[in-house]
Short mmCIF file of C-alpha atoms and ligand atoms in Angstrom, two decimals:
data_model
loop_
_atom_site.label_atom_id
_atom_site.label_comp_id
_atom_site.label_asym_id
_atom_site.label_seq_id
_atom_site.Cartn_x
_atom_site.Cartn_y
_atom_site.Cartn_z
CA MET A 382 -0.12 -0.06 0.25
CA ASN A 383 1.66 3.53 -1.09
CA VAL A 384 -0.02 5.97 1.19
CA LYS A 385 1.10 9.55 1.19
CA ARG A 386 1.78 11.02 4.93
CA VAL A 387 1.45 14.23 6.15
CA TYR A 388 3.39 16.06 8.83
CA ASN A 389 -0.04 16.77 11.03
CA PHE A 390 0.36 19.55 13.94
CA SER A 391 -3.10 19.20 15.08
CA ALA A 392 -3.68 19.82 18.97
CA GLY A 393 -5.82 16.95 19.12
CA PRO A 394 -6.96 14.46 18.17
CA ALA A 395 -3.06 14.32 16.97
CA VAL A 396 -0.56 12.43 15.37
CA LEU A 397 0.26 8.81 16.39
CA PRO A 398 3.42 6.94 15.96
CA GLU A 399 3.20 5.38 12.50
CA GLU A 400 4.90 1.99 13.55
CA VAL A 401 1.72 1.88 16.07
CA LEU A 402 -0.89 2.75 13.12
CA LYS A 403 0.85 0.11 11.09
CA GLU A 404 0.91 -2.59 13.66
CA ALA A 405 -3.18 -1.87 14.53
CA ALA A 406 -3.72 -2.30 10.74
CA GLU A 407 -2.03 -5.43 10.83
CA GLU A 408 -3.96 -6.79 13.50
CA MET A 409 -7.40 -5.76 12.53
CA LEU A 410 -8.40 -8.76 11.20
CA SER A 411 -7.08 -10.78 13.42
CA TYR A 412 -5.68 -10.05 16.86
CA GLU A 413 -3.02 -12.78 18.44
CA ARG A 414 -4.43 -15.48 16.12
CA SER A 415 -8.02 -15.21 17.39
CA GLY A 416 -9.66 -14.57 14.10
CA MET A 417 -11.06 -11.30 16.09
CA SER A 418 -10.11 -7.43 15.89
CA VAL A 419 -9.33 -6.32 19.19
CA MET A 420 -13.23 -4.51 18.49
CA GLU A 421 -14.94 -7.79 18.31
CA ILE A 422 -13.41 -9.67 21.61
CA SER A 423 -15.53 -9.25 24.83
CA HIS A 424 -13.72 -7.37 27.81
CA ARG A 425 -14.33 -10.22 29.79
CA THR A 426 -11.78 -12.68 27.92
CA PRO A 427 -8.46 -13.12 29.00
CA LEU A 428 -7.24 -11.92 25.48
CA PHE A 429 -8.46 -8.50 26.39
CA GLN A 430 -7.36 -8.77 30.08
CA GLU A 431 -3.98 -8.89 29.08
CA ILE A 432 -4.29 -6.06 27.05
CA ILE A 433 -5.44 -3.80 29.81
CA ASP A 434 -2.93 -5.35 32.29
CA GLU A 435 -0.05 -4.84 30.36
CA ALA A 436 -0.86 -1.04 29.19
CA GLU A 437 -1.20 -0.07 32.94
CA GLN A 438 1.84 -2.03 33.72
CA ASP A 439 3.61 -0.26 30.77
CA LEU A 440 2.62 3.05 31.97
CA ARG A 441 3.21 2.59 35.57
CA ASP A 442 6.95 1.59 34.45
CA LEU A 443 7.28 4.57 31.92
CA MET A 444 5.90 7.04 34.69
CA HIS A 445 7.24 5.35 37.76
CA ILE A 446 4.08 5.56 39.40
CA PRO A 447 4.16 4.74 43.06
CA ASP A 448 2.15 1.65 44.42
CA ASN A 449 -0.30 3.53 46.49
CA TYR A 450 -1.88 4.97 43.04
CA LYS A 451 -4.50 3.70 41.19
CA VAL A 452 -4.08 3.96 37.32
CA LEU A 453 -8.01 4.22 36.23
CA PHE A 454 -9.24 4.35 32.33
CA VAL A 455 -12.37 6.39 32.04
CA GLN A 456 -14.31 6.90 28.94
CA GLY A 457 -16.08 10.49 28.59
CA GLY A 458 -12.76 12.61 27.50
CA GLY A 459 -11.51 15.51 29.37
CA HIS A 460 -14.35 17.81 29.81
CA MET A 461 -15.93 14.55 31.99
CA GLN A 462 -13.03 14.98 34.39
CA PHE A 463 -14.03 19.02 34.99
CA ALA A 464 -16.90 17.70 36.46
CA MET A 465 -15.61 13.85 37.97
CA VAL A 466 -12.74 15.79 39.76
CA PRO A 467 -15.52 17.95 42.27
CA MET A 468 -18.01 15.47 42.58
CA ASN A 469 -15.13 13.00 43.76
CA LEU A 470 -12.79 15.30 45.45
CA MET A 471 -14.89 18.00 47.31
CA LYS A 472 -15.26 17.00 50.58
CA ASN A 473 -15.79 20.27 52.27
CA GLY A 474 -17.36 21.64 49.42
CA LYS A 475 -14.19 23.94 48.75
CA ALA A 476 -11.36 23.83 45.91
CA ASP A 477 -8.81 26.29 44.57
CA TYR A 478 -8.46 26.68 40.91
CA ILE A 479 -5.41 28.49 39.19
CA ILE A 480 -6.86 29.75 35.64
CA THR A 481 -4.15 29.92 32.88
CA GLY A 482 -6.49 29.13 30.18
CA LEU A 483 -9.54 27.89 28.81
CA TRP A 484 -9.58 24.60 30.15
CA SER A 485 -8.68 25.69 33.82
CA LYS A 486 -11.60 28.27 33.06
CA LYS A 487 -13.93 25.35 31.94
CA ALA A 488 -12.68 22.91 34.73
CA CYS A 489 -13.43 25.79 37.58
CA GLN A 490 -17.17 26.84 36.42
CA GLU A 491 -18.14 22.92 36.56
CA ALA A 492 -16.82 22.64 39.79
CA SER A 493 -18.90 25.53 40.94
CA LEU A 494 -21.75 23.35 40.29
CA TYR A 495 -20.73 21.36 43.04
CA GLY A 496 -19.27 23.77 45.30
CA ASP A 497 -17.38 26.31 46.25
CA ALA A 498 -14.63 26.97 43.39
CA ALA A 499 -12.35 29.60 44.03
CA ALA A 500 -10.33 31.04 41.10
CA VAL A 501 -6.88 32.15 43.22
CA ALA A 502 -4.79 33.19 40.49
CA SER A 503 -5.40 33.87 37.05
CA GLY A 504 -3.59 35.17 34.02
CA GLU A 505 -6.42 36.18 32.00
CA ALA A 506 -5.28 40.11 31.95
CA ASP A 507 -2.07 39.23 29.93
CA HIS A 508 -4.68 37.04 27.69
CA PHE A 509 -3.36 33.89 29.42
CA THR A 510 0.42 34.32 27.68
CA THR A 511 2.00 33.97 31.13
CA ILE A 512 1.68 31.68 34.07
CA PRO A 513 1.17 33.27 37.23
CA ASP A 514 4.18 33.00 40.06
CA VAL A 515 3.15 30.01 42.08
CA ASN A 516 4.90 31.33 45.28
CA GLN A 517 2.69 34.55 45.11
CA ILE A 518 -0.61 32.82 45.54
CA SER A 519 -2.31 31.69 48.60
CA PHE A 520 -4.59 28.89 48.77
CA HIS A 521 -7.48 28.65 51.23
CA LYS A 522 -6.51 25.82 54.20
CA ASP A 523 -9.95 24.20 53.92
CA ALA A 524 -9.83 23.43 50.45
CA ASP A 525 -9.93 20.06 49.47
CA TYR A 526 -7.53 20.60 46.66
CA VAL A 527 -5.63 22.77 44.20
CA TYR A 528 -6.64 22.54 40.51
CA LEU A 529 -4.01 23.58 37.78
CA CYS A 530 -3.83 22.89 33.54
CA LEU A 531 -0.21 21.88 33.40
CA ASN A 532 0.50 22.68 29.75
CA ASN A 533 -2.20 25.01 28.23
CA THR A 534 -2.83 23.71 24.65
CA ILE A 535 -4.28 26.66 23.34
CA TYR A 536 -1.65 29.16 25.04
CA GLY A 537 1.14 27.33 24.69
CA THR A 538 2.48 28.06 28.42
CA LEU A 539 3.72 25.51 30.49
CA PHE A 540 3.80 25.19 34.55
CA HIS A 541 7.60 24.88 34.70
CA GLU A 542 7.08 25.08 38.72
CA LEU A 543 4.59 23.56 41.03
CA PRO A 544 3.12 25.43 43.75
CA GLU A 545 3.60 24.01 47.36
CA THR A 546 0.04 23.32 48.46
CA GLY A 547 1.14 21.43 52.08
CA ASP A 548 -1.14 18.72 52.78
CA ILE A 549 -3.92 20.07 50.48
CA PRO A 550 -3.85 17.62 47.24
CA LEU A 551 -2.60 18.91 43.91
CA VAL A 552 -4.88 18.00 41.11
CA ALA A 553 -3.62 18.43 37.29
CA ASP A 554 -4.90 18.04 33.75
CA ILE A 555 -2.14 16.72 31.88
CA SER A 556 -3.56 15.97 28.62
CA SER A 557 -1.24 17.94 26.38
CA CYS A 558 2.04 16.95 28.09
CA PHE A 559 0.90 13.39 29.34
CA LEU A 560 4.10 11.38 28.85
CA SER A 561 6.00 14.12 27.13
CA GLU A 562 8.87 14.21 29.98
CA PRO A 563 9.31 12.79 33.23
CA LEU A 564 6.76 14.22 36.18
CA ASP A 565 7.17 13.14 40.05
CA VAL A 566 3.71 11.69 40.29
CA SER A 567 4.14 11.64 43.75
CA ARG A 568 3.68 15.61 43.80
CA PHE A 569 0.01 15.06 42.88
CA GLY A 570 -3.08 13.66 44.78
CA LEU A 571 -4.60 13.15 41.27
CA LEU A 572 -3.51 13.58 37.69
CA TRP A 573 -5.91 13.19 34.62
CA GLY A 574 -5.03 13.20 30.97
CA GLY A 575 -7.31 13.10 27.78
CA VAL A 576 -5.48 10.82 25.88
CA GLN A 577 -6.14 12.12 22.19
CA LYS A 578 -3.44 14.75 22.74
CA ASN A 579 -0.17 12.72 23.10
CA VAL A 580 -1.14 9.18 23.29
CA GLY A 581 -3.89 7.46 21.53
CA PRO A 582 -7.36 7.75 20.10
CA ALA A 583 -10.35 10.11 21.53
CA GLY A 584 -13.01 9.48 23.97
CA MET A 585 -10.94 8.20 26.77
CA ALA A 586 -9.40 9.74 29.89
CA ILE A 587 -6.47 8.20 32.34
CA VAL A 588 -6.73 9.12 35.75
CA ILE A 589 -3.90 8.63 38.01
CA ILE A 590 -5.04 8.69 41.86
CA ARG A 591 -3.58 8.42 45.21
CA GLU A 592 -5.74 5.72 46.69
CA ASP A 593 -6.69 7.76 49.84
CA LEU A 594 -8.49 10.22 47.63
CA ILE A 595 -10.80 7.45 46.26
CA ARG A 596 -13.72 7.68 48.57
CA ASP A 597 -17.33 6.59 48.83
CA ASP A 598 -19.01 9.49 50.53
CA VAL A 599 -18.93 11.66 47.03
CA PHE A 600 -21.44 14.38 45.70
CA PRO A 601 -24.99 13.33 46.32
CA ALA A 602 -26.66 10.93 43.70
CA THR A 603 -23.08 11.28 41.76
CA PRO A 604 -23.65 8.40 38.81
CA THR A 605 -22.10 5.30 39.22
CA MET A 606 -20.15 5.51 36.08
CA LEU A 607 -18.87 9.14 37.76
CA LYS A 608 -17.21 7.79 40.86
CA TYR A 609 -13.44 6.86 40.72
CA ALA A 610 -14.16 3.98 43.33
CA THR A 611 -16.12 2.11 40.73
CA TYR A 612 -13.28 2.19 38.33
CA ALA A 613 -10.84 1.54 41.01
CA ARG A 614 -12.57 -1.94 42.22
CA SER A 615 -13.65 -3.01 38.67
CA GLY A 616 -10.15 -2.36 37.38
CA SER A 617 -11.88 -0.27 35.21
CA LEU A 618 -14.14 -3.10 34.14
CA TYR A 619 -17.34 -2.06 35.56
CA ASN A 620 -19.05 -1.90 32.31
CA THR A 621 -17.72 -2.21 28.67
CA PRO A 622 -14.72 0.10 28.37
CA PRO A 623 -13.43 1.84 25.22
CA VAL A 624 -11.59 -1.22 24.18
CA TYR A 625 -10.09 -0.16 21.06
CA SER A 626 -8.50 3.12 22.83
CA ILE A 627 -7.04 1.10 25.69
CA TYR A 628 -5.43 -1.25 22.78
CA ILE A 629 -3.97 1.58 21.00
CA CYS A 630 -2.87 3.38 24.24
CA GLY A 631 -0.81 0.44 25.06
CA LYS A 632 0.72 0.13 21.61
CA VAL A 633 1.94 3.65 22.18
CA PHE A 634 3.39 3.02 25.63
CA LYS A 635 5.34 0.10 24.16
CA TRP A 636 6.70 2.26 20.98
CA LEU A 637 7.81 4.82 24.24
CA LYS A 638 9.36 2.18 26.27
CA HIS A 639 11.06 1.09 23.05
CA ASN A 640 12.54 4.59 22.13
CA GLY A 641 13.81 5.29 25.64
CA GLY A 642 11.41 5.99 27.72
CA LEU A 643 10.51 9.49 29.04
CA SER A 644 13.93 11.22 29.44
CA GLU A 645 14.36 10.27 25.88
CA MET A 646 11.08 11.86 25.10
CA LYS A 647 12.05 14.94 26.82
CA ARG A 648 15.71 15.49 25.11
CA ILE A 649 13.68 15.10 21.73
CA ASN A 650 10.87 17.20 22.47
CA GLU A 651 13.34 19.86 23.98
CA ALA A 652 15.18 19.78 20.36
CA LYS A 653 11.87 19.91 18.62
CA ALA A 654 10.81 23.09 20.50
CA LYS A 655 14.17 24.15 19.88
CA LEU A 656 14.13 24.55 16.57
CA LEU A 657 10.95 26.26 16.03
CA TYR A 658 11.52 28.55 18.98
CA ASP A 659 15.11 29.76 18.17
CA TYR A 660 13.80 30.52 14.43
CA LEU A 661 10.92 32.51 16.00
CA ASP A 662 12.80 34.44 18.08
CA GLN A 663 15.11 35.87 15.13
CA SER A 664 12.22 35.98 12.67
CA THR A 665 10.98 39.73 11.27
CA LEU A 666 7.64 37.76 10.18
CA PHE A 667 6.74 35.79 12.79
CA ARG A 668 6.25 36.54 16.54
CA PRO A 669 6.12 33.58 19.38
CA THR A 670 2.90 34.47 21.54
CA ALA A 671 4.00 33.00 25.10
CA ALA A 672 6.12 34.24 27.55
CA VAL A 673 9.75 33.47 27.18
CA LYS A 674 9.76 31.83 30.75
CA ASP A 675 6.52 29.69 30.57
CA ARG A 676 6.74 28.17 26.72
CA SER A 677 5.48 24.90 26.55
CA LEU A 678 7.54 22.08 24.66
CA MET A 679 4.15 20.63 23.29
CA ASN A 680 2.41 23.45 21.73
CA VAL A 681 4.18 26.43 20.03
CA THR A 682 1.80 29.53 19.35
CA PHE A 683 2.75 32.18 17.13
CA VAL A 684 1.39 35.20 14.77
CA THR A 685 2.17 37.25 11.93
CA GLY A 686 0.20 40.38 13.57
CA ASP A 687 -1.73 40.19 10.07
CA ALA A 688 -4.68 38.16 10.36
CA ASN A 689 -5.04 37.67 6.56
CA LEU A 690 -1.19 36.82 6.43
CA ASP A 691 -1.86 34.17 9.10
CA THR A 692 -4.42 32.86 6.73
CA GLN A 693 -2.33 32.65 3.54
CA PHE A 694 0.51 30.98 5.90
CA VAL A 695 -1.71 27.78 7.16
CA ARG A 696 -3.23 27.54 3.71
CA GLU A 697 0.35 27.54 1.92
CA ALA A 698 1.87 25.32 4.50
CA GLU A 699 -1.52 22.64 4.08
CA GLU A 700 -0.41 22.49 0.12
CA LYS A 701 3.05 21.70 1.23
CA GLY A 702 1.61 18.75 3.60
CA LEU A 703 2.38 20.70 6.91
CA VAL A 704 -1.31 20.70 8.24
CA ASN A 705 -3.48 22.10 11.14
CA LEU A 706 -1.35 24.55 11.88
CA LYS A 707 -3.95 27.04 12.64
CA GLY A 708 -4.49 28.38 16.17
CA HIS A 709 -7.38 27.50 18.27
CA ARG A 710 -10.68 29.51 17.31
CA SER A 711 -10.75 31.42 20.51
CA VAL A 712 -7.36 32.77 19.72
CA GLY A 713 -6.40 32.51 16.30
CA GLY A 714 -2.82 32.92 14.65
CA MET A 715 -0.85 29.71 14.35
CA ARG A 716 -0.11 26.98 16.55
CA ALA A 717 2.70 23.92 15.97
CA SER A 718 1.67 20.90 18.19
CA LEU A 719 5.14 18.82 18.60
CA TYR A 720 3.93 15.54 20.42
CA ASN A 721 6.24 12.69 20.66
CA ALA A 722 4.73 11.02 17.64
CA MET A 723 5.90 14.28 15.63
CA PRO A 724 9.38 13.26 13.85
CA TYR A 725 12.09 15.88 14.08
CA GLU A 726 11.88 15.73 10.47
CA GLY A 727 8.82 17.42 10.52
CA VAL A 728 9.85 20.22 12.58
CA LYS A 729 12.59 20.84 10.12
CA ALA A 730 10.08 20.94 7.35
CA LEU A 731 8.13 23.61 9.13
CA VAL A 732 11.04 25.60 9.58
CA SER A 733 12.47 25.64 6.57
CA PHE A 734 8.99 26.38 4.79
CA MET A 735 8.76 29.23 7.52
CA LYS A 736 11.66 30.48 6.30
CA GLU A 737 10.75 30.67 2.76
CA PHE A 738 7.53 32.11 3.06
CA GLU A 739 9.16 34.78 5.39
CA GLU A 740 11.78 35.84 2.77
CA ASN A 741 9.11 35.81 -0.14
CA HIS A 742 7.04 37.97 1.74
CA LEU A 743 10.01 40.28 2.83
CA GLU A 744 10.47 40.37 -1.00
CA ALA A 745 7.08 41.53 -2.05
CA GLU A 746 6.85 44.03 0.58
CA SER A 747 10.29 45.69 -0.86
CA ILE A 748 8.77 45.77 -4.56
C1 LIG B 870 -8.45 19.23 24.65
C2 LIG B 870 -8.04 19.59 26.18
C3 LIG B 870 -9.04 19.31 26.76
C4 LIG B 870 -10.62 18.95 26.59
O1 LIG B 870 -10.53 17.97 26.20
P1 LIG B 870 -12.07 16.93 25.54
O2 LIG B 870 -11.81 15.27 25.73
O3 LIG B 870 -12.45 17.07 24.04
O4 LIG B 870 -13.02 17.33 26.66
C5 LIG B 870 -9.23 19.77 28.24
N1 LIG B 870 -7.68 19.98 28.69
C6 LIG B 870 -6.49 19.96 28.32
C7 LIG B 870 -5.67 20.27 28.64
C8 LIG B 870 -7.22 19.92 26.47
O5 LIG B 870 -6.00 20.25 25.74
#
């Protein structure tokens, strides 16, 4: 089969490793000589149990997840976690939110349906181009948790330092930096990530939760399927789980292990981001939008300052096989997402096209 692949800079659903897609294609008609696709086998079979067990173990190995944390595979994606976190964790009905973009703002709004969700800091005055100084934030002593979004997909910012919250559990949305570099899990009470950014197919989130935070006395009338305890007690098999998503995530975990794990991912991701930021920093046409100290490794945002020129750039890039460079609809401009599966070569091709576009533009201006 001769297929032309493009360099896909989408923020999500996003690029997956080609090796993983090929393997899945090979196994499509018959998984492990079963004569059936993974989508066709019961989730109550040893064949599927092995898939989910290995996926969990490989994730534990990659992230060095301590034994007192559970790994949960939860259908529903990111927005459902905006609700599950407060429903399950707001014991006293209070939580502190650090607002660094649309996703933490929406999470805070959703939490206010269940209790008192306080926005204790916000980068909105700077149009979310910076992360507030975490050492300047004071938290409520009786907050049940402090919530933040570690990497801000839309604005291209990342927390390079975590707030000290003492005994208050720190909760983080890691959707767009999931497995992009090593992370100290023990610093958090709960981590969750929608897998469609850097891990697998859309429709599922992975939750990593410290055992003492899994409670039965959750918000009244919380549906069974929205209790973390339901997933923890059943090994994420209370009802039919998203089997194919778990299977592909498992393959991505193996791909990451084969490719040197998270320290190696960090090294490559830093090299990719540096290539693009270095070019942007000296460009006379393009301007990076995130504050230098808060830059994301995964989502690089930039503009020309002229919305029509931005549109022209995105269109011409697309013709060159560099696709999905349009910024989020709420901010405009451009965004290049450089997830694990984006090869260094892809970023090189992007930078080389940007140089060409810049030269052509400057020439046209001088005529
Ligand atoms: C995409 C994204 C979300 C929303 O995920 P859905 O699965 O579409 O609900 C939440 N948080 C972050 C950081 C994201 O990048």
